[in-house]
mmCIF file of C-alpha atoms and ligand atoms in Angstrom:
data_model
loop_
_atom_site.group_PDB
_atom_site.id
_atom_site.type_symbol
_atom_site.label_atom_id
_atom_site.label_comp_id
_atom_site.label_asym_id
_atom_site.label_seq_id
_atom_site.Cartn_x
_atom_site.Cartn_y
_atom_site.Cartn_z
ATOM 1 C CA MET A 1121 71.656 89.943 83.083
ATOM 2 C CA ALA A 1122 72.138 89.485 86.840
ATOM 3 C CA GLU A 1123 75.854 89.959 86.416
ATOM 4 C CA ILE A 1124 75.381 93.301 84.700
ATOM 5 C CA LYS A 1125 73.090 94.494 87.502
ATOM 6 C CA VAL A 1126 75.706 93.619 90.129
ATOM 7 C CA MET A 1127 78.414 95.465 88.233
ATOM 8 C CA LYS A 1128 76.191 98.560 87.968
ATOM 9 C CA ASP A 1129 75.469 98.467 91.708
ATOM 10 C CA ILE A 1130 79.174 98.255 92.539
ATOM 11 C CA LEU A 1131 79.975 101.197 90.282
ATOM 12 C CA GLY A 1132 77.029 103.180 91.697
ATOM 13 C CA GLU A 1133 78.208 102.639 95.279
ATOM 14 C CA ASN A 1134 81.730 103.552 94.298
ATOM 15 C CA ASP A 1135 80.584 106.755 92.600
ATOM 16 C CA ALA A 1136 78.721 107.786 95.775
ATOM 17 C CA VAL A 1137 81.871 107.434 97.897
ATOM 18 C CA ALA A 1138 83.970 109.127 95.198
ATOM 19 C CA ALA A 1139 81.560 112.090 95.360
ATOM 20 C CA GLU A 1140 82.102 112.319 99.132
ATOM 21 C CA ASN A 1141 85.873 112.340 98.627
ATOM 22 C CA GLN A 1142 85.552 114.926 95.871
ATOM 23 C CA LYS A 1143 83.443 117.207 98.086
ATOM 24 C CA LEU A 1144 86.051 117.063 100.842
ATOM 25 C CA PHE A 1145 88.923 117.755 98.421
ATOM 26 C CA THR A 1146 87.067 120.742 96.997
ATOM 27 C CA GLU A 1147 86.336 122.156 100.467
ATOM 28 C CA LYS A 1148 90.053 121.934 101.194
ATOM 29 C CA GLY A 1149 91.076 123.301 97.787
ATOM 30 C CA ILE A 1150 93.125 120.215 96.916
ATOM 31 C CA TYR A 1151 93.603 119.200 93.288
ATOM 32 C CA VAL A 1152 93.583 115.415 92.927
ATOM 33 C CA LEU A 1153 94.958 113.485 89.973
ATOM 34 C CA ASN A 1154 94.259 109.785 89.472
ATOM 35 C CA LEU A 1155 97.391 108.545 87.680
ATOM 36 C CA MET A 1156 96.934 105.387 85.662
ATOM 37 C CA GLY A 1157 98.916 103.248 83.246
ATOM 38 C CA SER A 1158 100.424 99.800 82.695
ATOM 39 C CA PRO A 1159 103.008 98.247 84.993
ATOM 40 C CA GLY A 1160 106.366 99.658 83.949
ATOM 41 C CA SER A 1161 104.975 102.644 82.044
ATOM 42 C CA GLY A 1162 106.828 105.011 84.375
ATOM 43 C CA LYS A 1163 104.133 106.282 86.757
ATOM 44 C CA THR A 1164 106.423 106.265 89.776
ATOM 45 C CA SER A 1165 109.330 107.677 87.747
ATOM 46 C CA ILE A 1166 107.189 110.620 86.633
ATOM 47 C CA LEU A 1167 106.165 111.143 90.259
ATOM 48 C CA GLU A 1168 109.786 111.172 91.388
ATOM 49 C CA LYS A 1169 110.580 113.841 88.780
ATOM 50 C CA THR A 1170 107.457 115.766 89.803
ATOM 51 C CA MET A 1171 108.529 115.809 93.434
ATOM 52 C CA GLU A 1172 112.037 116.961 92.542
ATOM 53 C CA LYS A 1173 110.625 119.916 90.641
ATOM 54 C CA LEU A 1174 107.478 120.829 92.561
ATOM 55 C CA LYS A 1175 107.837 119.857 96.203
ATOM 56 C CA ASP A 1176 109.271 123.282 97.121
ATOM 57 C CA LYS A 1177 106.633 125.108 95.054
ATOM 58 C CA LEU A 1178 103.508 123.445 96.361
ATOM 59 C CA ARG A 1179 102.411 121.127 99.125
ATOM 60 C CA MET A 1180 101.965 117.653 97.727
ATOM 61 C CA ALA A 1181 101.233 114.132 98.888
ATOM 62 C CA VAL A 1182 101.005 110.767 97.169
ATOM 63 C CA VAL A 1183 98.755 107.760 97.632
ATOM 64 C CA GLU A 1184 100.347 104.617 96.232
ATOM 65 C CA GLY A 1185 98.199 101.735 95.062
ATOM 66 C CA ASP A 1186 99.988 98.434 94.760
ATOM 67 C CA LEU A 1187 98.983 94.784 94.811
ATOM 68 C CA PHE A 1188 101.269 93.627 97.612
ATOM 69 C CA THR A 1189 104.459 95.670 98.038
ATOM 70 C CA SER A 1190 105.555 99.105 99.188
ATOM 71 C CA LYS A 1191 108.307 99.355 96.569
ATOM 72 C CA ASP A 1192 106.844 102.503 94.981
ATOM 73 C CA ALA A 1193 106.016 104.155 98.310
ATOM 74 C CA ASP A 1194 109.617 103.552 99.403
ATOM 75 C CA ARG A 1195 110.801 105.454 96.312
ATOM 76 C CA ILE A 1196 108.409 108.342 97.037
ATOM 77 C CA GLU A 1197 109.365 108.535 100.709
ATOM 78 C CA LYS A 1198 112.993 109.294 99.803
ATOM 79 C CA HIS A 1199 111.795 112.657 98.487
ATOM 80 C CA HIS A 1200 110.316 113.609 101.879
ATOM 81 C CA VAL A 1201 106.816 113.939 100.511
ATOM 82 C CA PRO A 1202 103.983 112.406 102.573
ATOM 83 C CA VAL A 1203 103.069 109.047 101.057
ATOM 84 C CA ILE A 1204 100.445 106.489 102.017
ATOM 85 C CA GLN A 1205 100.561 102.938 100.754
ATOM 86 C CA ILE A 1206 97.380 101.071 99.912
ATOM 87 C CA ASN A 1207 97.872 97.368 99.265
ATOM 88 C CA THR A 1208 94.960 95.944 97.331
ATOM 89 C CA VAL A 1209 96.074 92.370 98.129
ATOM 90 C CA GLY A 1210 95.619 91.237 94.560
ATOM 91 C CA GLY A 1211 92.897 93.738 93.651
ATOM 92 C CA CYS A 1212 93.517 95.174 90.214
ATOM 93 C CA HIS A 1213 92.413 98.781 90.884
ATOM 94 C CA LEU A 1214 91.917 101.287 93.673
ATOM 95 C CA ASP A 1215 88.369 102.236 94.606
ATOM 96 C CA ALA A 1216 86.911 105.267 96.334
ATOM 97 C CA LYS A 1217 86.466 103.523 99.688
ATOM 98 C CA MET A 1218 90.124 102.473 99.851
ATOM 99 C CA VAL A 1219 91.161 106.084 99.316
ATOM 100 C CA GLN A 1220 88.561 107.408 101.766
ATOM 101 C CA ASN A 1221 89.890 105.056 104.433
ATOM 102 C CA VAL A 1222 93.398 106.554 104.323
ATOM 103 C CA LEU A 1223 92.414 110.243 104.136
ATOM 104 C CA PRO A 1224 92.490 110.743 107.944
ATOM 105 C CA ARG A 1225 96.225 110.024 107.721
ATOM 106 C CA LEU A 1226 96.831 113.038 105.457
ATOM 107 C CA ASP A 1227 97.053 116.669 106.590
ATOM 108 C CA LEU A 1228 94.343 117.879 104.221
ATOM 109 C CA ASP A 1229 94.438 121.438 105.590
ATOM 110 C CA ASN A 1230 98.000 121.789 104.354
ATOM 111 C CA LEU A 1231 97.844 120.249 100.917
ATOM 112 C CA ASP A 1232 97.596 121.633 97.370
ATOM 113 C CA LEU A 1233 98.124 118.525 95.249
ATOM 114 C CA LEU A 1234 97.338 114.869 95.848
ATOM 115 C CA ILE A 1235 98.421 112.336 93.269
ATOM 116 C CA VAL A 1236 96.965 108.851 93.475
ATOM 117 C CA GLU A 1237 99.118 106.298 91.674
ATOM 118 C CA ASN A 1238 96.690 103.584 90.703
ATOM 119 C CA VAL A 1239 97.466 99.891 90.297
ATOM 120 C CA GLY A 1240 99.308 99.209 87.023
ATOM 121 C CA ASN A 1241 96.508 98.176 84.661
ATOM 122 C CA LEU A 1242 95.037 99.693 81.492
ATOM 123 C CA VAL A 1243 91.497 98.465 82.094
ATOM 124 C CA CYS A 1244 89.415 98.851 85.264
ATOM 125 C CA PRO A 1245 91.158 101.757 87.058
ATOM 126 C CA ALA A 1246 89.386 103.946 84.482
ATOM 127 C CA GLU A 1247 86.002 102.660 85.708
ATOM 128 C CA PHE A 1248 86.465 103.335 89.424
ATOM 129 C CA ALA A 1249 86.657 107.002 90.352
ATOM 130 C CA VAL A 1250 88.399 107.676 93.660
ATOM 131 C CA GLY A 1251 87.269 111.292 94.048
ATOM 132 C CA GLU A 1252 89.805 112.791 91.657
ATOM 133 C CA ASP A 1253 89.424 116.023 89.718
ATOM 134 C CA GLU A 1254 90.979 114.455 86.672
ATOM 135 C CA LYS A 1255 92.674 111.346 85.397
ATOM 136 C CA GLY A 1256 96.065 111.052 83.745
ATOM 137 C CA VAL A 1257 97.482 108.146 81.735
ATOM 138 C CA ILE A 1258 101.126 107.284 81.225
ATOM 139 C CA LEU A 1259 101.797 105.164 78.131
ATOM 140 C CA SER A 1260 105.358 104.152 77.433
ATOM 141 C CA ILE A 1261 106.852 103.688 73.977
ATOM 142 C CA THR A 1262 107.712 100.067 74.795
ATOM 143 C CA GLU A 1263 104.048 99.126 75.192
ATOM 144 C CA GLY A 1264 103.226 99.597 71.501
ATOM 145 C CA ASP A 1265 101.325 102.234 69.545
ATOM 146 C CA ASP A 1266 98.184 100.071 69.333
ATOM 147 C CA LYS A 1267 97.318 100.447 73.006
ATOM 148 C CA PRO A 1268 95.106 103.569 72.872
ATOM 149 C CA MET A 1269 92.675 101.900 70.460
ATOM 150 C CA LYS A 1270 92.845 98.585 72.355
ATOM 151 C CA TYR A 1271 92.132 100.200 75.732
ATOM 152 C CA PRO A 1272 90.008 103.179 74.675
ATOM 153 C CA LEU A 1273 88.192 103.926 77.947
ATOM 154 C CA MET A 1274 91.341 104.901 79.791
ATOM 155 C CA PHE A 1275 92.335 107.333 77.041
ATOM 156 C CA LYS A 1276 88.811 108.746 76.705
ATOM 157 C CA GLU A 1277 88.635 109.434 80.437
ATOM 158 C CA ALA A 1278 92.050 111.070 80.708
ATOM 159 C CA SER A 1279 92.654 114.811 80.810
ATOM 160 C CA VAL A 1280 96.344 114.337 80.113
ATOM 161 C CA VAL A 1281 98.273 111.574 78.357
ATOM 162 C CA VAL A 1282 102.018 111.269 78.814
ATOM 163 C CA LEU A 1283 103.892 109.322 76.143
ATOM 164 C CA ASN A 1284 106.891 108.236 78.167
ATOM 165 C CA LYS A 1285 110.362 106.950 77.268
ATOM 166 C CA VAL A 1286 110.502 108.855 73.960
ATOM 167 C CA ASP A 1287 114.295 108.712 74.198
ATOM 168 C CA ILE A 1288 114.174 105.084 73.034
ATOM 169 C CA LEU A 1289 111.925 105.759 70.014
ATOM 170 C CA PRO A 1290 114.801 104.969 67.604
ATOM 171 C CA TYR A 1291 114.930 101.406 68.978
ATOM 172 C CA CYS A 1292 111.181 100.702 68.977
ATOM 173 C CA ASN A 1293 108.623 100.284 66.227
ATOM 174 C CA PHE A 1294 106.384 102.900 67.765
ATOM 175 C CA ASP A 1295 104.478 105.237 65.461
ATOM 176 C CA LEU A 1296 104.401 108.355 67.638
ATOM 177 C CA LYS A 1297 102.348 110.450 65.246
ATOM 178 C CA GLY A 1298 99.886 107.614 64.687
ATOM 179 C CA ALA A 1299 99.476 107.005 68.422
ATOM 180 C CA GLU A 1300 98.890 110.685 69.045
ATOM 181 C CA GLU A 1301 96.289 110.780 66.269
ATOM 182 C CA ASP A 1302 94.520 107.764 67.792
ATOM 183 C CA ILE A 1303 94.493 109.398 71.223
ATOM 184 C CA ASP A 1304 93.120 112.598 69.725
ATOM 185 C CA THR A 1305 90.436 110.642 67.872
ATOM 186 C CA LEU A 1306 89.343 108.994 71.131
ATOM 187 C CA ASN A 1307 89.549 112.190 73.146
ATOM 188 C CA PRO A 1308 89.692 115.290 70.916
ATOM 189 C CA GLY A 1309 91.935 118.043 72.204
ATOM 190 C CA VAL A 1310 93.325 116.045 75.149
ATOM 191 C CA LYS A 1311 96.676 117.297 76.411
ATOM 192 C CA ILE A 1312 99.469 115.021 75.147
ATOM 193 C CA ILE A 1313 102.992 115.325 76.535
ATOM 194 C CA GLU A 1314 106.005 113.530 75.072
ATOM 195 C CA ALA A 1315 108.350 112.726 77.916
ATOM 196 C CA SER A 1316 111.432 110.883 79.067
ATOM 197 C CA CYS A 1317 112.138 110.732 82.779
ATOM 198 C CA THR A 1318 115.705 109.564 82.293
ATOM 199 C CA LYS A 1319 116.511 112.414 79.876
ATOM 200 C CA ASP A 1320 114.318 114.930 81.714
ATOM 201 C CA THR A 1321 112.341 115.615 78.540
ATOM 202 C CA GLY A 1322 108.785 116.921 78.800
ATOM 203 C CA VAL A 1323 108.847 116.819 82.586
ATOM 204 C CA ASP A 1324 108.716 120.608 82.814
ATOM 205 C CA ALA A 1325 105.654 120.673 80.553
ATOM 206 C CA TRP A 1326 104.031 118.044 82.760
ATOM 207 C CA CYS A 1327 104.810 120.026 85.928
ATOM 208 C CA GLU A 1328 103.478 123.249 84.377
ATOM 209 C CA TRP A 1329 100.272 121.459 83.446
ATOM 210 C CA LEU A 1330 99.922 120.240 87.039
ATOM 211 C CA GLN A 1331 100.632 123.669 88.503
ATOM 212 C CA ASP A 1332 97.941 125.208 86.276
ATOM 213 C CA ARG A 1333 95.446 122.619 87.489
ATOM 214 C CA VAL A 1334 96.335 123.223 91.140
ATOM 215 C CA ALA A 1335 95.915 126.995 90.672
ATOM 216 C CA ALA A 1336 92.547 126.537 88.950
ATOM 217 C CA LYS A 1337 91.302 124.315 91.796
ATOM 218 C CA LYS A 1338 92.386 126.885 94.376
ATOM 219 C CA GLN A 1339 90.390 129.564 92.548
ATOM 220 C CA LEU A 1340 87.356 127.303 92.357
ATOM 221 C CA ALA A 1341 87.571 126.473 96.072
ATOM 222 C CA ALA A 1342 87.862 130.168 96.990
ATOM 223 C CA LYS A 1343 84.518 130.956 95.381
HETATM 224 MG MG1 MG B 1212 104.686 102.526 90.178
HETATM 225 ZN ZN1 ZN B 1213 90.248 96.124 88.648
#
């Protein structure tokens, strides 16, 4: 029982800091997406496409969570979008305090969209809010269609699910319709986008979804 108590305390503390972050983001009118998914699902690739298409339309920045390297941040930096690297030094998720600690390095008065790329992991990133408005999950075709039901929390918590790499569906035993039905069972009505970064499929739909969210947050902040 002691172990459960400790876990609850950690989550409670994290939620308190996440609420502080969220309050600040709302004051500044910034929409924040916590982007989650397995290693290799295409989180950074989606971000690169997003920057190509949106960086001239809105002011965006990226926080990159990674165990040890800055490989993803290096990819983001090439697009001339502000990026901050958080190395968790083996930690398997970002938490609210880690994000709070880097916020002074961002120009929050001149920002519309902040995307936090979480550590590649289908489990605990869903449990630790960082102050985001919403969560998004990227699931690639190569991971298998059983993953939503095997890792339900992530898919229940998400406001958008991107099924990535659909261009290689013919070479994979991935039941697209079945996976989408499972996701909808876990999280009825959730936005599902079929995408391929390499073929530029679904990326426009993803960017439109993001732009709608940013606009809605601006309206909320103006009230
Ligand atoms: Mg990445
Ligand atoms: Zn973790």
